[in-house]
Amino acid sequence: MEEISMPSHVISQTEFKSLTLKGRGKVRDIYDLGDRLLIVATDRMSAFDVVMPNPIPDKGKVLTQLSRFWFDLTKEIISNHVISTEVKDFPPECRIYQEDL
């Protein structure tokens, strides 16, 4: 029987010490970068306004990909807040957290 490997890096909460945490939602952590916000989708799971104790591996990545798809698809219809989902485009102070982003 083939063994299924699980991702080893689950992010249930970010702790970017050099950035200013603005708020923490049920699933996203928000950092104040001055004239911009860094919105990080985590692997936290919530249902009915309750954050569950066990995060889902890669949930944040999937949520970001889904959001990016829809924001990109509808950008000609209505403008949105997305600047980039690519870490290489983020301000230098964010890039030190590249592994988590």
mmCIF file with all atom_site columns, C-alpha atoms in Angstrom:
data_model
loop_
_atom_site.group_PDB
_atom_site.id
_atom_site.type_symbol
_atom_site.label_atom_id
_atom_site.label_alt_id
_atom_site.label_comp_id
_atom_site.label_asym_id
_atom_site.label_entity_id
_atom_site.label_seq_id
_atom_site.pdbx_PDB_ins_code
_atom_site.Cartn_x
_atom_site.Cartn_y
_atom_site.Cartn_z
_atom_site.occupancy
_atom_site.B_iso_or_equiv
_atom_site.pdbx_formal_charge
_atom_site.auth_seq_id
_atom_site.auth_comp_id
_atom_site.auth_asym_id
_atom_site.auth_atom_id
_atom_site.pdbx_PDB_model_num
ATOM 1   C CA . MET A 1 1   ? 0.000   0.000  0.000   1.00 0.00 ? 1   MET A CA 1
ATOM 2   C CA . GLU A 1 2   ? 1.373   3.400  -0.998  1.00 0.00 ? 2   GLU A CA 1
ATOM 3   C CA . GLU A 1 3   ? 1.893   5.869  1.823   1.00 0.00 ? 3   GLU A CA 1
ATOM 4   C CA . ILE A 1 4   ? 0.320   9.296  1.406   1.00 0.00 ? 4   ILE A CA 1
ATOM 5   C CA . SER A 1 5   ? 2.559   12.124 2.547   1.00 0.00 ? 5   SER A CA 1
ATOM 6   C CA . MET A 1 6   ? 1.040   15.135 4.231   1.00 0.00 ? 6   MET A CA 1
ATOM 7   C CA . PRO A 1 7   ? 2.470   18.630 3.916   1.00 0.00 ? 7   PRO A CA 1
ATOM 8   C CA . SER A 1 8   ? 4.853   19.289 6.781   1.00 0.00 ? 8   SER A CA 1
ATOM 9   C CA . HIS A 1 9   ? 4.334   23.027 7.029   1.00 0.00 ? 9   HIS A CA 1
ATOM 10  C CA . VAL A 1 10  ? 0.871   23.950 8.308   1.00 0.00 ? 10  VAL A CA 1
ATOM 11  C CA . ILE A 1 11  ? 0.210   27.630 9.029   1.00 0.00 ? 11  ILE A CA 1
ATOM 12  C CA . SER A 1 12  ? -2.554  28.098 11.542  1.00 0.00 ? 12  SER A CA 1
ATOM 13  C CA . GLN A 1 13  ? -1.347  31.568 12.522  1.00 0.00 ? 13  GLN A CA 1
ATOM 14  C CA . THR A 1 14  ? 1.349   33.922 11.277  1.00 0.00 ? 14  THR A CA 1
ATOM 15  C CA . GLU A 1 15  ? 3.807   35.679 13.561  1.00 0.00 ? 15  GLU A CA 1
ATOM 16  C CA . PHE A 1 16  ? 5.616   38.219 11.384  1.00 0.00 ? 16  PHE A CA 1
ATOM 17  C CA . LYS A 1 17  ? 7.376   40.082 14.202  1.00 0.00 ? 17  LYS A CA 1
ATOM 18  C CA . SER A 1 18  ? 8.831   42.876 12.054  1.00 0.00 ? 18  SER A CA 1
ATOM 19  C CA . LEU A 1 19  ? 5.412   43.719 10.558  1.00 0.00 ? 19  LEU A CA 1
ATOM 20  C CA . THR A 1 20  ? 2.482   45.422 12.280  1.00 0.00 ? 20  THR A CA 1
ATOM 21  C CA . LEU A 1 21  ? -0.405  43.019 12.858  1.00 0.00 ? 21  LEU A CA 1
ATOM 22  C CA . LYS A 1 22  ? -3.618  44.931 12.140  1.00 0.00 ? 22  LYS A CA 1
ATOM 23  C CA . GLY A 1 23  ? -6.029  42.114 12.823  1.00 0.00 ? 23  GLY A CA 1
ATOM 24  C CA . ARG A 1 24  ? -6.743  38.427 12.789  1.00 0.00 ? 24  ARG A CA 1
ATOM 25  C CA . GLY A 1 25  ? -9.937  37.090 11.277  1.00 0.00 ? 25  GLY A CA 1
ATOM 26  C CA . LYS A 1 26  ? -11.320 33.590 11.315  1.00 0.00 ? 26  LYS A CA 1
ATOM 27  C CA . VAL A 1 27  ? -9.022  32.532 8.482   1.00 0.00 ? 27  VAL A CA 1
ATOM 28  C CA . ARG A 1 28  ? -6.879  35.528 7.482   1.00 0.00 ? 28  ARG A CA 1
ATOM 29  C CA . ASP A 1 29  ? -4.161  37.524 9.237   1.00 0.00 ? 29  ASP A CA 1
ATOM 30  C CA . ILE A 1 30  ? -3.848  41.175 8.171   1.00 0.00 ? 30  ILE A CA 1
ATOM 31  C CA . TYR A 1 31  ? -0.691  43.263 8.430   1.00 0.00 ? 31  TYR A CA 1
ATOM 32  C CA . ASP A 1 32  ? -0.471  47.042 8.058   1.00 0.00 ? 32  ASP A CA 1
ATOM 33  C CA . LEU A 1 33  ? 2.278   48.030 5.618   1.00 0.00 ? 33  LEU A CA 1
ATOM 34  C CA . GLY A 1 34  ? 1.486   51.744 5.696   1.00 0.00 ? 34  GLY A CA 1
ATOM 35  C CA . ASP A 1 35  ? -0.192  52.489 2.373   1.00 0.00 ? 35  ASP A CA 1
ATOM 36  C CA . ARG A 1 36  ? -0.967  48.797 1.751   1.00 0.00 ? 36  ARG A CA 1
ATOM 37  C CA . LEU A 1 37  ? -2.193  45.726 3.586   1.00 0.00 ? 37  LEU A CA 1
ATOM 38  C CA . LEU A 1 38  ? -0.745  42.238 3.525   1.00 0.00 ? 38  LEU A CA 1
ATOM 39  C CA . ILE A 1 39  ? -3.606  39.744 3.766   1.00 0.00 ? 39  ILE A CA 1
ATOM 40  C CA . VAL A 1 40  ? -2.462  36.210 4.553   1.00 0.00 ? 40  VAL A CA 1
ATOM 41  C CA . ALA A 1 41  ? -4.869  33.285 4.147   1.00 0.00 ? 41  ALA A CA 1
ATOM 42  C CA . THR A 1 42  ? -3.938  30.680 6.757   1.00 0.00 ? 42  THR A CA 1
ATOM 43  C CA . ASP A 1 43  ? -4.809  27.015 7.124   1.00 0.00 ? 43  ASP A CA 1
ATOM 44  C CA . ARG A 1 44  ? -7.285  27.761 9.933   1.00 0.00 ? 44  ARG A CA 1
ATOM 45  C CA . MET A 1 45  ? -10.699 26.211 9.488   1.00 0.00 ? 45  MET A CA 1
ATOM 46  C CA . SER A 1 46  ? -13.899 27.904 10.571  1.00 0.00 ? 46  SER A CA 1
ATOM 47  C CA . ALA A 1 47  ? -17.542 26.985 10.429  1.00 0.00 ? 47  ALA A CA 1
ATOM 48  C CA . PHE A 1 48  ? -20.528 28.841 11.835  1.00 0.00 ? 48  PHE A CA 1
ATOM 49  C CA . ASP A 1 49  ? -18.231 31.592 13.202  1.00 0.00 ? 49  ASP A CA 1
ATOM 50  C CA . VAL A 1 50  ? -16.139 29.099 15.176  1.00 0.00 ? 50  VAL A CA 1
ATOM 51  C CA . VAL A 1 51  ? -12.452 28.506 14.479  1.00 0.00 ? 51  VAL A CA 1
ATOM 52  C CA . MET A 1 52  ? -11.822 24.772 14.620  1.00 0.00 ? 52  MET A CA 1
ATOM 53  C CA . PRO A 1 53  ? -8.816  23.434 16.560  1.00 0.00 ? 53  PRO A CA 1
ATOM 54  C CA . ASN A 1 54  ? -7.224  21.514 13.668  1.00 0.00 ? 54  ASN A CA 1
ATOM 55  C CA . PRO A 1 55  ? -6.012  23.447 10.621  1.00 0.00 ? 55  PRO A CA 1
ATOM 56  C CA . ILE A 1 56  ? -6.240  21.958 7.130   1.00 0.00 ? 56  ILE A CA 1
ATOM 57  C CA . PRO A 1 57  ? -2.859  21.651 5.373   1.00 0.00 ? 57  PRO A CA 1
ATOM 58  C CA . ASP A 1 58  ? -2.538  23.957 2.337   1.00 0.00 ? 58  ASP A CA 1
ATOM 59  C CA . LYS A 1 59  ? -6.021  25.457 2.840   1.00 0.00 ? 59  LYS A CA 1
ATOM 60  C CA . GLY A 1 60  ? -4.512  28.945 2.759   1.00 0.00 ? 60  GLY A CA 1
ATOM 61  C CA . LYS A 1 61  ? -2.750  28.235 -0.538  1.00 0.00 ? 61  LYS A CA 1
ATOM 62  C CA . VAL A 1 62  ? -5.936  26.913 -2.124  1.00 0.00 ? 62  VAL A CA 1
ATOM 63  C CA . LEU A 1 63  ? -7.996  29.840 -0.807  1.00 0.00 ? 63  LEU A CA 1
ATOM 64  C CA . THR A 1 64  ? -5.446  32.285 -2.231  1.00 0.00 ? 64  THR A CA 1
ATOM 65  C CA . GLN A 1 65  ? -5.470  30.537 -5.618  1.00 0.00 ? 65  GLN A CA 1
ATOM 66  C CA . LEU A 1 66  ? -9.277  30.604 -5.744  1.00 0.00 ? 66  LEU A CA 1
ATOM 67  C CA . SER A 1 67  ? -9.374  34.283 -4.803  1.00 0.00 ? 67  SER A CA 1
ATOM 68  C CA . ARG A 1 68  ? -6.674  35.142 -7.337  1.00 0.00 ? 68  ARG A CA 1
ATOM 69  C CA . PHE A 1 69  ? -8.610  33.310 -10.078 1.00 0.00 ? 69  PHE A CA 1
ATOM 70  C CA . TRP A 1 70  ? -11.854 35.183 -9.411  1.00 0.00 ? 70  TRP A CA 1
ATOM 71  C CA . PHE A 1 71  ? -10.260 38.591 -8.868  1.00 0.00 ? 71  PHE A CA 1
ATOM 72  C CA . ASP A 1 72  ? -8.325  38.178 -12.116 1.00 0.00 ? 72  ASP A CA 1
ATOM 73  C CA . LEU A 1 73  ? -11.386 36.954 -14.041 1.00 0.00 ? 73  LEU A CA 1
ATOM 74  C CA . THR A 1 74  ? -13.576 39.857 -12.906 1.00 0.00 ? 74  THR A CA 1
ATOM 75  C CA . LYS A 1 75  ? -11.011 42.710 -12.938 1.00 0.00 ? 75  LYS A CA 1
ATOM 76  C CA . GLU A 1 76  ? -12.355 44.037 -16.246 1.00 0.00 ? 76  GLU A CA 1
ATOM 77  C CA . ILE A 1 77  ? -15.866 44.186 -14.785 1.00 0.00 ? 77  ILE A CA 1
ATOM 78  C CA . ILE A 1 78  ? -15.005 45.785 -11.454 1.00 0.00 ? 78  ILE A CA 1
ATOM 79  C CA . SER A 1 79  ? -11.765 46.961 -9.906  1.00 0.00 ? 79  SER A CA 1
ATOM 80  C CA . ASN A 1 80  ? -10.443 45.167 -6.845  1.00 0.00 ? 80  ASN A CA 1
ATOM 81  C CA . HIS A 1 81  ? -7.832  45.518 -4.117  1.00 0.00 ? 81  HIS A CA 1
ATOM 82  C CA . VAL A 1 82  ? -5.332  42.890 -5.315  1.00 0.00 ? 82  VAL A CA 1
ATOM 83  C CA . ILE A 1 83  ? -1.861  44.184 -6.130  1.00 0.00 ? 83  ILE A CA 1
ATOM 84  C CA . SER A 1 84  ? -0.080  40.829 -6.350  1.00 0.00 ? 84  SER A CA 1
ATOM 85  C CA . THR A 1 85  ? -0.091  37.322 -4.940  1.00 0.00 ? 85  THR A CA 1
ATOM 86  C CA . GLU A 1 86  ? 3.555   36.781 -5.915  1.00 0.00 ? 86  GLU A CA 1
ATOM 87  C CA . VAL A 1 87  ? 5.990   37.190 -3.017  1.00 0.00 ? 87  VAL A CA 1
ATOM 88  C CA . LYS A 1 88  ? 8.645   38.567 -5.396  1.00 0.00 ? 88  LYS A CA 1
ATOM 89  C CA . ASP A 1 89  ? 6.354   41.584 -5.923  1.00 0.00 ? 89  ASP A CA 1
ATOM 90  C CA . PHE A 1 90  ? 5.829   42.206 -2.189  1.00 0.00 ? 90  PHE A CA 1
ATOM 91  C CA . PRO A 1 91  ? 7.663   44.991 -0.341  1.00 0.00 ? 91  PRO A CA 1
ATOM 92  C CA . PRO A 1 92  ? 11.151  43.945 0.857   1.00 0.00 ? 92  PRO A CA 1
ATOM 93  C CA . GLU A 1 93  ? 10.060  43.769 4.509   1.00 0.00 ? 93  GLU A CA 1
ATOM 94  C CA . CYS A 1 94  ? 7.610   40.983 3.602   1.00 0.00 ? 94  CYS A CA 1
ATOM 95  C CA . ARG A 1 95  ? 10.011  38.846 1.586   1.00 0.00 ? 95  ARG A CA 1
ATOM 96  C CA . ILE A 1 96  ? 11.835  37.594 4.681   1.00 0.00 ? 96  ILE A CA 1
ATOM 97  C CA . TYR A 1 97  ? 8.666   35.615 5.393   1.00 0.00 ? 97  TYR A CA 1
ATOM 98  C CA . GLN A 1 98  ? 8.667   34.066 1.921   1.00 0.00 ? 98  GLN A CA 1
ATOM 99  C CA . GLU A 1 99  ? 8.456   30.488 3.205   1.00 0.00 ? 99  GLU A CA 1
ATOM 100 C CA . ASP A 1 100 ? 5.159   31.222 4.964   1.00 0.00 ? 100 ASP A CA 1
ATOM 101 C CA . LEU A 1 101 ? 3.771   33.432 2.215   1.00 0.00 ? 101 LEU A CA 1
#
